[in-house]
PDB file of C-alpha atoms and ligand atoms in Angstrom:
ATOM      1  CA  MET A   1     -20.847   9.491   5.040  1.00 98.00           C
ATOM      2  CA  GLU A   2     -20.743   8.349   8.655  1.00 98.00           C
ATOM      3  CA  VAL A   3     -17.446   8.555  10.588  1.00 98.00           C
ATOM      4  CA  VAL A   4     -17.044   6.462  13.747  1.00 98.00           C
ATOM      5  CA  ASP A   5     -14.051   6.068  16.010  1.00 97.00           C
ATOM      6  CA  SER A   6     -15.010   3.507  18.637  1.00 97.00           C
ATOM      7  CA  VAL A   7     -15.324  -0.254  18.401  1.00 98.00           C
ATOM      8  CA  GLU A   8     -18.903  -0.102  19.749  1.00 97.00           C
ATOM      9  CA  GLN A   9     -19.980   2.542  17.188  1.00 98.00           C
ATOM     10  CA  MET A  10     -18.311   0.548  14.414  1.00 98.00           C
ATOM     11  CA  ARG A  11     -20.218  -2.605  15.351  1.00 98.00           C
ATOM     12  CA  ALA A  12     -23.523  -0.717  15.535  1.00 98.00           C
ATOM     13  CA  ALA A  13     -22.954   1.049  12.199  1.00 98.00           C
ATOM     14  CA  ARG A  14     -21.981  -2.209  10.488  1.00 98.00           C
ATOM     15  CA  ARG A  15     -25.271  -3.847  11.532  1.00 97.00           C
ATOM     16  CA  SER A  16     -27.263  -1.326   9.473  1.00 96.00           C
ATOM     17  CA  LEU A  17     -25.217  -1.782   6.256  1.00 98.00           C
ATOM     18  CA  GLY A  18     -26.621  -5.129   5.090  1.00 96.00           C
ATOM     19  CA  GLU A  19     -24.966  -7.979   3.209  1.00 95.00           C
ATOM     20  CA  SER A  20     -23.037  -6.496   0.293  1.00 98.00           C
ATOM     21  CA  VAL A  21     -20.058  -4.599   1.724  1.00 98.00           C
ATOM     22  CA  GLY A  22     -16.648  -3.808   0.255  1.00 98.00           C
ATOM     23  CA  VAL A  23     -13.874  -2.654   2.577  1.00 99.00           C
ATOM     24  CA  VAL A  24     -10.721  -0.648   1.896  1.00 99.00           C
ATOM     25  CA  LEU A  25      -8.268  -0.730   4.812  1.00 98.00           C
ATOM     26  CA  THR A  26      -5.807   2.174   4.892  1.00 98.00           C
ATOM     27  CA  MET A  27      -3.289   3.956   7.081  1.00 98.00           C
ATOM     28  CA  GLY A  28      -4.502   7.300   5.713  1.00 97.00           C
ATOM     29  CA  ALA A  29      -2.381   9.818   3.752  1.00 95.00           C
ATOM     30  CA  LEU A  30      -4.642   8.791   0.896  1.00 97.00           C
ATOM     31  CA  HIS A  31      -3.736   9.089  -2.764  1.00 96.00           C
ATOM     32  CA  GLU A  32      -5.250   8.070  -6.095  1.00 96.00           C
ATOM     33  CA  GLY A  33      -4.170   4.476  -5.515  1.00 96.00           C
ATOM     34  CA  HIS A  34      -6.464   4.220  -2.479  1.00 98.00           C
ATOM     35  CA  LEU A  35      -9.286   5.856  -4.434  1.00 98.00           C
ATOM     36  CA  ALA A  36      -8.855   3.256  -7.186  1.00 98.00           C
ATOM     37  CA  LEU A  37      -9.559   0.579  -4.532  1.00 98.00           C
ATOM     38  CA  VAL A  38     -12.636   2.502  -3.360  1.00 98.00           C
ATOM     39  CA  ARG A  39     -13.901   2.759  -6.949  1.00 98.00           C
ATOM     40  CA  GLU A  40     -13.650  -1.023  -7.400  1.00 98.00           C
ATOM     41  CA  ALA A  41     -15.435  -1.589  -4.075  1.00 98.00           C
ATOM     42  CA  ARG A  42     -18.120   0.935  -5.059  1.00 98.00           C
ATOM     43  CA  ALA A  43     -18.709  -0.818  -8.387  1.00 98.00           C
ATOM     44  CA  ASP A  44     -19.003  -4.278  -6.777  1.00 98.00           C
ATOM     45  CA  HIS A  45     -21.002  -3.592  -3.605  1.00 98.00           C
ATOM     46  CA  THR A  46     -24.009  -1.736  -2.242  1.00 98.00           C
ATOM     47  CA  ARG A  47     -21.992  -0.320   0.647  1.00 98.00           C
ATOM     48  CA  VAL A  48     -18.349   0.650   1.107  1.00 98.00           C
ATOM     49  CA  ILE A  49     -16.435   0.931   4.389  1.00 99.00           C
ATOM     50  CA  ALA A  50     -12.980   2.493   4.655  1.00 99.00           C
ATOM     51  CA  THR A  51     -10.729   2.398   7.689  1.00 98.00           C
ATOM     52  CA  VAL A  52      -8.018   4.937   8.506  1.00 98.00           C
ATOM     53  CA  PHE A  53      -5.641   3.689  11.183  1.00 98.00           C
ATOM     54  CA  VAL A  54      -1.856   4.116  11.406  1.00 98.00           C
ATOM     55  CA  ASN A  55      -1.188   0.760  13.022  1.00 98.00           C
ATOM     56  CA  PRO A  56       1.744   1.042  15.455  1.00 97.00           C
ATOM     57  CA  THR A  57       2.357  -2.707  15.676  1.00 97.00           C
ATOM     58  CA  GLN A  58       3.378  -3.091  12.022  1.00 98.00           C
ATOM     59  CA  PHE A  59       6.241  -0.581  12.235  1.00 96.00           C
ATOM     60  CA  ALA A  60       9.519  -2.313  13.057  1.00 88.00           C
ATOM     61  CA  ASP A  61      11.958  -0.712  15.517  1.00 88.00           C
ATOM     62  CA  GLY A  62      13.475   2.466  14.050  1.00 88.00           C
ATOM     63  CA  GLU A  63      10.782   2.836  11.349  1.00 90.00           C
ATOM     64  CA  ASP A  64       8.735   5.962  10.679  1.00 88.00           C
ATOM     65  CA  PHE A  65       5.642   5.440  12.921  1.00 95.00           C
ATOM     66  CA  SER A  66       5.765   8.884  14.542  1.00 93.00           C
ATOM     67  CA  GLN A  67       6.650  10.642  11.256  1.00 91.00           C
ATOM     68  CA  TYR A  68       4.135   8.707   9.119  1.00 92.00           C
ATOM     69  CA  PRO A  69       2.011  11.355   7.303  1.00 93.00           C
ATOM     70  CA  ARG A  70      -1.354  11.939   9.029  1.00 96.00           C
ATOM     71  CA  THR A  71      -3.894  13.902   6.977  1.00 96.00           C
ATOM     72  CA  LEU A  72      -7.257  12.803   8.409  1.00 98.00           C
ATOM     73  CA  GLU A  73      -9.428  15.781   7.388  1.00 98.00           C
ATOM     74  CA  ARG A  74      -8.197  15.599   3.798  1.00 98.00           C
ATOM     75  CA  ASP A  75      -8.588  11.807   3.803  1.00 98.00           C
ATOM     76  CA  LEU A  76     -12.212  12.116   4.954  1.00 98.00           C
ATOM     77  CA  ASP A  77     -12.968  14.656   2.202  1.00 98.00           C
ATOM     78  CA  MET A  78     -11.486  12.300  -0.401  1.00 98.00           C
ATOM     79  CA  LEU A  79     -13.450   9.307   0.928  1.00 98.00           C
ATOM     80  CA  ARG A  80     -16.690  11.330   1.015  1.00 98.00           C
ATOM     81  CA  ASP A  81     -16.165  12.453  -2.597  1.00 98.00           C
ATOM     82  CA  ALA A  82     -15.445   8.856  -3.615  1.00 98.00           C
ATOM     83  CA  GLY A  83     -18.807   7.694  -2.240  1.00 98.00           C
ATOM     84  CA  VAL A  84     -17.722   5.790   0.887  1.00 98.00           C
ATOM     85  CA  ASP A  85     -20.604   5.093   3.306  1.00 98.00           C
ATOM     86  CA  LEU A  86     -18.775   4.524   6.587  1.00 98.00           C
ATOM     87  CA  VAL A  87     -15.259   5.363   7.823  1.00 98.00           C
ATOM     88  CA  PHE A  88     -13.698   3.854  10.938  1.00 98.00           C
ATOM     89  CA  THR A  89     -10.919   5.985  12.483  1.00 98.00           C
ATOM     90  CA  PRO A  90      -9.920   4.359  15.786  1.00 98.00           C
ATOM     91  CA  THR A  91      -6.988   5.383  17.983  1.00 97.00           C
ATOM     92  CA  PRO A  92      -4.250   2.888  18.941  1.00 97.00           C
ATOM     93  CA  ALA A  93      -5.648   2.814  22.505  1.00 97.00           C
ATOM     94  CA  MET A  94      -9.048   1.702  21.151  1.00 96.00           C
ATOM     95  CA  MET A  95      -7.568  -1.020  18.969  1.00 98.00           C
ATOM     96  CA  TYR A  96      -5.104  -2.363  21.546  1.00 98.00           C
ATOM     97  CA  LEU A  97      -6.323  -2.646  25.123  1.00 97.00           C
ATOM     98  CA  PRO A  98      -3.529  -2.106  27.651  1.00 97.00           C
ATOM     99  CA  ASP A  99      -3.669  -5.816  28.599  1.00 97.00           C
ATOM    100  CA  HIS A 100      -4.082  -7.256  25.065  1.00 96.00           C
ATOM    101  CA  GLN A 101      -2.109 -10.437  24.481  1.00 97.00           C
ATOM    102  CA  THR A 102      -3.464 -12.026  21.288  1.00 98.00           C
ATOM    103  CA  THR A 103      -1.708 -11.824  17.929  1.00 98.00           C
ATOM    104  CA  VAL A 104      -2.109 -13.473  14.526  1.00 98.00           C
ATOM    105  CA  GLU A 105       1.029 -14.720  12.832  1.00 98.00           C
ATOM    106  CA  VAL A 106       1.365 -16.387   9.415  1.00 98.00           C
ATOM    107  CA  GLY A 107       4.262 -18.797   8.792  1.00 98.00           C
ATOM    108  CA  ALA A 108       6.511 -19.197   5.740  1.00 97.00           C
ATOM    109  CA  ALA A 109       4.795 -16.649   3.451  1.00 98.00           C
ATOM    110  CA  ALA A 110       5.606 -13.902   5.977  1.00 98.00           C
ATOM    111  CA  GLU A 111       9.222 -14.867   6.537  1.00 98.00           C
ATOM    112  CA  GLY A 112      11.139 -13.883   3.360  1.00 97.00           C
ATOM    113  CA  LEU A 113      11.379 -10.603   1.412  1.00 98.00           C
ATOM    114  CA  GLU A 114       9.839  -7.820   3.550  1.00 98.00           C
ATOM    115  CA  GLY A 115       9.361 -10.178   6.505  1.00 97.00           C
ATOM    116  CA  GLU A 116      13.096 -10.797   6.676  1.00 97.00           C
ATOM    117  CA  ARG A 117      13.942  -7.098   6.518  1.00 96.00           C
ATOM    118  CA  ARG A 118      11.148  -5.774   8.749  1.00 96.00           C
ATOM    119  CA  PRO A 119      10.970  -8.084  11.776  1.00 95.00           C
ATOM    120  CA  GLY A 120       7.474  -8.206  13.279  1.00 96.00           C
ATOM    121  CA  HIS A 121       5.923  -6.227  10.405  1.00 98.00           C
ATOM    122  CA  PHE A 122       3.589  -8.931   9.110  1.00 98.00           C
ATOM    123  CA  LYS A 123       2.556 -10.027  12.601  1.00 98.00           C
ATOM    124  CA  GLY A 124       1.398  -6.432  13.118  1.00 98.00           C
ATOM    125  CA  VAL A 125      -0.401  -6.421   9.756  1.00 98.00           C
ATOM    126  CA  THR A 126      -2.174  -9.761  10.198  1.00 98.00           C
ATOM    127  CA  THR A 127      -3.214  -8.957  13.761  1.00 98.00           C
ATOM    128  CA  VAL A 128      -4.740  -5.581  12.871  1.00 98.00           C
ATOM    129  CA  VAL A 129      -6.316  -6.830   9.633  1.00 99.00           C
ATOM    130  CA  ALA A 130      -7.916  -9.772  11.490  1.00 99.00           C
ATOM    131  CA  LYS A 131      -9.398  -7.275  13.969  1.00 98.00           C
ATOM    132  CA  LEU A 132     -10.569  -4.942  11.184  1.00 98.00           C
ATOM    133  CA  PHE A 133     -12.127  -7.845   9.254  1.00 98.00           C
ATOM    134  CA  ASN A 134     -14.010  -8.880  12.411  1.00 98.00           C
ATOM    135  CA  LEU A 135     -15.272  -5.344  12.953  1.00 98.00           C
ATOM    136  CA  THR A 136     -16.168  -4.494   9.351  1.00 98.00           C
ATOM    137  CA  GLN A 137     -17.285  -7.985   8.193  1.00 98.00           C
ATOM    138  CA  PRO A 138     -16.779  -7.296   4.476  1.00 98.00           C
ATOM    139  CA  THR A 139     -17.913  -9.408   1.549  1.00 98.00           C
ATOM    140  CA  THR A 140     -14.750  -8.345  -0.286  1.00 98.00           C
ATOM    141  CA  ALA A 141     -11.596  -6.597   0.935  1.00 98.00           C
ATOM    142  CA  TYR A 142      -9.586  -4.615  -1.631  1.00 98.00           C
ATOM    143  CA  PHE A 143      -5.791  -4.448  -1.610  1.00 98.00           C
ATOM    144  CA  GLY A 144      -3.227  -2.944  -3.966  1.00 98.00           C
ATOM    145  CA  GLN A 145      -0.751  -5.031  -5.946  1.00 98.00           C
ATOM    146  CA  LYS A 146       2.154  -2.874  -4.713  1.00 97.00           C
ATOM    147  CA  ASP A 147       2.169  -4.713  -1.386  1.00 97.00           C
ATOM    148  CA  ALA A 148       2.051  -8.132  -3.061  1.00 98.00           C
ATOM    149  CA  GLN A 149       3.585 -10.004  -0.127  1.00 98.00           C
ATOM    150  CA  GLN A 150       1.005  -8.454   2.203  1.00 98.00           C
ATOM    151  CA  VAL A 151      -1.749  -9.853  -0.031  1.00 98.00           C
ATOM    152  CA  VAL A 152      -0.198 -13.322  -0.134  1.00 98.00           C
ATOM    153  CA  VAL A 153       0.186 -13.331   3.662  1.00 98.00           C
ATOM    154  CA  LEU A 154      -3.417 -12.143   4.117  1.00 98.00           C
ATOM    155  CA  ARG A 155      -4.686 -14.780   1.694  1.00 98.00           C
ATOM    156  CA  ARG A 156      -2.981 -17.425   3.842  1.00 97.00           C
ATOM    157  CA  MET A 157      -4.600 -15.939   6.971  1.00 98.00           C
ATOM    158  CA  VAL A 158      -8.053 -15.775   5.349  1.00 98.00           C
ATOM    159  CA  ARG A 159      -7.787 -19.411   4.287  1.00 97.00           C
ATOM    160  CA  ASP A 160      -6.245 -20.748   7.475  1.00 98.00           C
ATOM    161  CA  LEU A 161      -8.629 -18.906   9.826  1.00 98.00           C
ATOM    162  CA  ASN A 162     -11.737 -19.282   7.603  1.00 98.00           C
ATOM    163  CA  PHE A 163     -12.594 -15.612   7.246  1.00 98.00           C
ATOM    164  CA  PRO A 164     -15.792 -15.547   5.115  1.00 98.00           C
ATOM    165  CA  LEU A 165     -14.619 -12.995   2.545  1.00 98.00           C
ATOM    166  CA  GLN A 166     -12.857 -12.523  -0.786  1.00 98.00           C
ATOM    167  CA  LEU A 167      -9.617 -10.626  -1.363  1.00 98.00           C
ATOM    168  CA  ALA A 168      -9.550  -8.532  -4.550  1.00 98.00           C
ATOM    169  CA  VAL A 169      -6.149  -7.379  -5.807  1.00 98.00           C
ATOM    170  CA  ILE A 170      -6.122  -4.152  -7.815  1.00 98.00           C
ATOM    171  CA  PRO A 171      -3.245  -3.176 -10.169  1.00 98.00           C
ATOM    172  CA  THR A 172      -0.699  -0.699  -8.843  1.00 98.00           C
ATOM    173  CA  TYR A 173      -1.754   2.877  -9.523  1.00 97.00           C
ATOM    174  CA  ARG A 174       1.121   4.839 -11.069  1.00 98.00           C
ATOM    175  CA  GLU A 175       2.259   8.425 -11.574  1.00 97.00           C
ATOM    176  CA  ALA A 176       2.677   9.581 -15.200  1.00 97.00           C
ATOM    177  CA  ASP A 177       6.352   8.501 -15.204  1.00 97.00           C
ATOM    178  CA  GLY A 178       5.485   5.042 -13.848  1.00 98.00           C
ATOM    179  CA  LEU A 179       6.371   5.518 -10.152  1.00 98.00           C
ATOM    180  CA  ALA A 180       4.010   3.442  -8.018  1.00 98.00           C
ATOM    181  CA  MET A 181       1.864   5.697  -5.814  1.00 97.00           C
ATOM    182  CA  SER A 182       2.770   5.430  -2.145  1.00 95.00           C
ATOM    183  CA  SER A 183       2.156   7.568   0.917  1.00 90.00           C
ATOM    184  CA  ARG A 184       5.928   7.466   1.460  1.00 91.00           C
ATOM    185  CA  ASN A 185       6.758   9.128  -1.923  1.00 95.00           C
ATOM    186  CA  VAL A 186       6.419  12.504  -0.138  1.00 93.00           C
ATOM    187  CA  TYR A 187       9.702  11.742   1.650  1.00 94.00           C
ATOM    188  CA  LEU A 188      11.695  11.835  -1.650  1.00 97.00           C
ATOM    189  CA  SER A 189      13.820  14.840  -2.679  1.00 97.00           C
ATOM    190  CA  SER A 190      13.180  16.115  -6.223  1.00 97.00           C
ATOM    191  CA  GLU A 191      16.345  14.376  -7.444  1.00 97.00           C
ATOM    192  CA  GLN A 192      15.361  11.070  -5.814  1.00 98.00           C
ATOM    193  CA  ARG A 193      11.839  11.432  -7.200  1.00 97.00           C
ATOM    194  CA  ILE A 194      13.251  11.645 -10.777  1.00 97.00           C
ATOM    195  CA  GLY A 195      15.513   8.615 -10.196  1.00 98.00           C
ATOM    196  CA  ALA A 196      12.627   6.610  -8.713  1.00 98.00           C
ATOM    197  CA  ALA A 197      10.931   6.354 -12.114  1.00 98.00           C
ATOM    198  CA  ALA A 198      13.576   3.710 -12.872  1.00 98.00           C
ATOM    199  CA  LEU A 199      11.734   1.189 -10.654  1.00 98.00           C
ATOM    200  CA  SER A 200       8.845   0.762 -13.063  1.00 98.00           C
ATOM    201  CA  ARG A 201      11.260   0.760 -16.037  1.00 98.00           C
ATOM    202  CA  ALA A 202      13.033  -2.152 -14.351  1.00 98.00           C
ATOM    203  CA  LEU A 203       9.780  -4.122 -14.185  1.00 98.00           C
ATOM    204  CA  LEU A 204       9.118  -3.380 -17.867  1.00 98.00           C
ATOM    205  CA  ALA A 205      12.662  -4.486 -18.756  1.00 98.00           C
ATOM    206  CA  ALA A 206      12.076  -7.843 -17.024  1.00 98.00           C
ATOM    207  CA  GLN A 207       8.734  -8.189 -18.822  1.00 98.00           C
ATOM    208  CA  TRP A 208      10.315  -7.530 -22.234  1.00 98.00           C
ATOM    209  CA  VAL A 209      12.965 -10.177 -21.591  1.00 98.00           C
ATOM    210  CA  TYR A 210      10.277 -12.583 -20.363  1.00 98.00           C
ATOM    211  CA  ASP A 211       8.247 -11.919 -23.523  1.00 98.00           C
ATOM    212  CA  GLU A 212      11.358 -12.837 -25.559  1.00 98.00           C
ATOM    213  CA  GLY A 213      11.137 -16.308 -23.975  1.00 98.00           C
ATOM    214  CA  VAL A 214      13.615 -15.930 -21.073  1.00 98.00           C
ATOM    215  CA  ARG A 215      12.564 -17.886 -17.955  1.00 98.00           C
ATOM    216  CA  ASP A 216      15.865 -17.995 -16.048  1.00 98.00           C
ATOM    217  CA  PRO A 217      15.262 -15.937 -12.860  1.00 98.00           C
ATOM    218  CA  ALA A 218      18.890 -14.739 -12.790  1.00 98.00           C
ATOM    219  CA  VAL A 219      18.542 -13.272 -16.310  1.00 98.00           C
ATOM    220  CA  LEU A 220      15.193 -11.662 -15.427  1.00 98.00           C
ATOM    221  CA  ARG A 221      16.753 -10.096 -12.316  1.00 98.00           C
ATOM    222  CA  GLY A 222      19.745  -8.966 -14.408  1.00 98.00           C
ATOM    223  CA  ALA A 223      17.454  -7.124 -16.854  1.00 98.00           C
ATOM    224  CA  ALA A 224      15.775  -5.303 -13.958  1.00 98.00           C
ATOM    225  CA  MET A 225      19.161  -4.532 -12.380  1.00 98.00           C
ATOM    226  CA  MET A 226      20.445  -2.871 -15.587  1.00 98.00           C
ATOM    227  CA  ALA A 227      17.386  -0.619 -15.776  1.00 98.00           C
ATOM    228  CA  LEU A 228      17.929   0.380 -12.137  1.00 98.00           C
ATOM    229  CA  GLU A 229      21.450   1.652 -12.800  1.00 96.00           C
ATOM    230  CA  SER A 230      20.113   5.209 -13.181  1.00 93.00           C
ATOM    231  CA  CYS A 231      17.844   5.070 -10.090  1.00 97.00           C
ATOM    232  CA  GLY A 232      20.181   7.016  -7.805  1.00 97.00           C
ATOM    233  CA  GLY A 233      19.245   4.882  -4.788  1.00 98.00           C
ATOM    234  CA  GLU A 234      20.574   1.761  -3.138  1.00 98.00           C
ATOM    235  CA  ILE A 235      19.112  -1.466  -4.573  1.00 98.00           C
ATOM    236  CA  GLU A 236      18.092  -3.552  -1.566  1.00 98.00           C
ATOM    237  CA  TYR A 237      16.830  -6.564  -3.468  1.00 98.00           C
ATOM    238  CA  ILE A 238      15.483  -7.847  -6.764  1.00 98.00           C
ATOM    239  CA  ALA A 239      13.760 -11.171  -6.150  1.00 98.00           C
ATOM    240  CA  VAL A 240      11.886 -13.767  -8.173  1.00 98.00           C
ATOM    241  CA  ASN A 241       9.381 -15.826  -6.193  1.00 98.00           C
ATOM    242  CA  ASP A 242       6.499 -18.213  -6.619  1.00 98.00           C
ATOM    243  CA  PRO A 243       3.495 -15.865  -6.377  1.00 98.00           C
ATOM    244  CA  ARG A 244       1.397 -18.325  -4.353  1.00 96.00           C
ATOM    245  CA  THR A 245       3.942 -19.503  -1.754  1.00 96.00           C
ATOM    246  CA  LEU A 246       6.598 -16.782  -2.083  1.00 97.00           C
ATOM    247  CA  ALA A 247       9.265 -19.486  -2.179  1.00 97.00           C
ATOM    248  CA  PRO A 248      12.333 -18.190  -4.092  1.00 98.00           C
ATOM    249  CA  VAL A 249      12.462 -19.417  -7.693  1.00 98.00           C
ATOM    250  CA  LEU A 250      16.004 -20.546  -8.466  1.00 96.00           C
ATOM    251  CA  ALA A 251      15.627 -22.245 -11.852  1.00 98.00           C
ATOM    252  CA  ALA A 252      13.751 -21.551 -15.093  1.00 97.00           C
ATOM    253  CA  ARG A 253      10.079 -22.583 -15.017  1.00 95.00           C
ATOM    254  CA  GLN A 254       6.933 -21.928 -17.024  1.00 94.00           C
ATOM    255  CA  ALA A 255       4.537 -21.160 -14.128  1.00 96.00           C
ATOM    256  CA  PRO A 256       3.856 -17.488 -13.260  1.00 98.00           C
ATOM    257  CA  LEU A 257       6.528 -15.575 -11.346  1.00 98.00           C
ATOM    258  CA  LEU A 258       6.467 -12.622  -8.979  1.00 98.00           C
ATOM    259  CA  LEU A 259       9.358 -10.219  -9.591  1.00 98.00           C
ATOM    260  CA  SER A 260       9.756  -7.777  -6.669  1.00 98.00           C
ATOM    261  CA  LEU A 261      12.252  -5.048  -6.044  1.00 98.00           C
ATOM    262  CA  VAL A 262      13.099  -2.586  -3.307  1.00 98.00           C
ATOM    263  CA  VAL A 263      15.235   0.532  -3.692  1.00 98.00           C
ATOM    264  CA  ARG A 264      16.275   2.601  -0.697  1.00 98.00           C
ATOM    265  CA  TYR A 265      16.612   6.399  -0.830  1.00 97.00           C
ATOM    266  CA  GLY A 266      18.085   7.403   2.524  1.00 95.00           C
ATOM    267  CA  THR A 267      15.619   5.953   5.022  1.00 92.00           C
ATOM    268  CA  THR A 268      12.784   5.684   2.461  1.00 94.00           C
ATOM    269  CA  ARG A 269      12.257   2.250   0.947  1.00 96.00           C
ATOM    270  CA  LEU A 270      10.327   2.079  -2.328  1.00 97.00           C
ATOM    271  CA  LEU A 271       8.727  -1.238  -3.326  1.00 98.00           C
ATOM    272  CA  ASP A 272       7.442  -2.345  -6.694  1.00 98.00           C
ATOM    273  CA  ASN A 273       6.611  -5.644  -8.354  1.00 98.00           C
ATOM    274  CA  CYS A 274       4.995  -7.332 -11.316  1.00 98.00           C
ATOM    275  CA  LEU A 275       3.710 -10.751 -12.194  1.00 98.00           C
ATOM    276  CA  LEU A 276       5.265 -12.516 -15.157  1.00 98.00           C
ATOM    277  CA  PRO A 277       3.809 -13.005 -17.713  1.00 98.00           C
ATOM    278  CA  GLY A 278       2.882  -9.326 -17.812  1.00 98.00           C
ATOM    279  CA  ASP A 279      -0.708  -9.916 -18.934  1.00 98.00           C
ATOM    280  CA  LEU A 280      -1.483 -11.153 -15.378  1.00 98.00           C
ATOM    281  CA  ASN A 281      -1.109  -7.597 -14.051  1.00 98.00           C
ATOM    282  CA  ILE A 282      -4.811  -6.814 -14.298  1.00 98.00           C
ATOM    283  CA  ARG A 283      -7.408  -7.247 -11.542  1.00 98.00           C
ATOM    284  CA  ALA A 284      -8.538 -10.704 -12.693  1.00 98.00           C
ATOM    285  CA  GLY A 285      -4.991 -12.040 -13.103  1.00 98.00           C
ATOM    286  CA  LEU A 286      -3.726 -10.550  -9.860  1.00 98.00           C
ATOM    287  CA  THR A 287      -6.728 -11.720  -7.846  1.00 98.00           C
ATOM    288  CA  ALA A 288      -6.553 -15.262  -9.245  1.00 97.00           C
ATOM    289  CA  THR A 289      -2.799 -15.458  -8.674  1.00 97.00           C
ATOM    290  CA  LEU A 290      -2.273 -13.550  -5.399  1.00 96.00           C
ATOM    291  CA  GLY A 291      -5.742 -13.136  -3.883  1.00 81.00           C
ATOM    292  CA  ALA A 292      -8.565 -15.436  -2.847  1.00 72.00           C
TER     293      ALA A 292
HETATM  294  O1  LIG B 301      -1.513  -1.655   3.455  1.00 59.99           O
HETATM  295  C1  LIG B 301      -1.730  -0.926   4.444  1.00 59.99           C
HETATM  296  O2  LIG B 301      -1.961   0.280   4.327  1.00 59.99           O
HETATM  297  C2  LIG B 301      -1.695  -1.545   5.834  1.00 59.99           C
HETATM  298  O3  LIG B 301      -0.734  -2.536   5.937  1.00 59.99           O
HETATM  299  C3  LIG B 301      -3.071  -2.074   6.287  1.00 59.99           C
HETATM  300  C4  LIG B 301      -3.548  -3.214   5.403  1.00 59.99           C
HETATM  301  C5  LIG B 301      -4.088  -0.934   6.256  1.00 59.99           C
HETATM  302  C6  LIG B 301      -2.976  -2.607   7.722  1.00 59.99           C
HETATM  303  O4  LIG B 301      -2.606  -1.617   8.623  1.00 59.99           O
END
């Protein structure tokens, strides 16, 4: 496995990889969820690139940029074991020249949900992902379902700016009790960690109600809310949106729905989501509905 940390080395290394390349973009602190993305990329493509870059521009004011877990040596071992060919590990100074002045910003899809609560977050994501796509030139980029809004925003960017690649969306990888894997789970106390299992139970509760024929978004949110009563955190939102546009869904409808929720434990925000109907929560369903 080759590890490069400059833009010039990245470009040179990419030239020798050929046509069939899968990319997994990460901020490091890797867990099984990231490795699941690498496995899919490995199965689909001759070569796999991973990037490890804690992108400062996607952290809103007061967020955890300086505390974000950084475990590069361990990350590299995990990527090597998973069969990655090339890893790009730039520094912020390499990615953002002191006089840089170009950003990429998506409109409506980036404005609600996380966009509303984390001002500037998606502008930071789309700008860095556009740069990383240009440098890695993948055939397919792999993203996790957990950050569903990120995928929808990136799909818009890929379509609007004609990036020649596919976005594959891989189901959320979960701990045994259902908690979605996240690099931020390490911030939870043991009590909060037990309560956090309620997030996935809330998604299942909404799915059961949906399977009973309920389509009213208020009733679906209510089912999730009841299951979250034991979570021990502060419920920030439970939302039902159109999975393609992210417009809020206010009345019953038959088309697929995206149910998202965020629970806050102190300063740690945990996200989770599912598509309804529940049988869409597999790679093919997620990619067709959220990806491109
Ligand atoms: O999902 C993430 O880890 C980040 O937002 C990404 C896509 C690597 C961009 O920094």
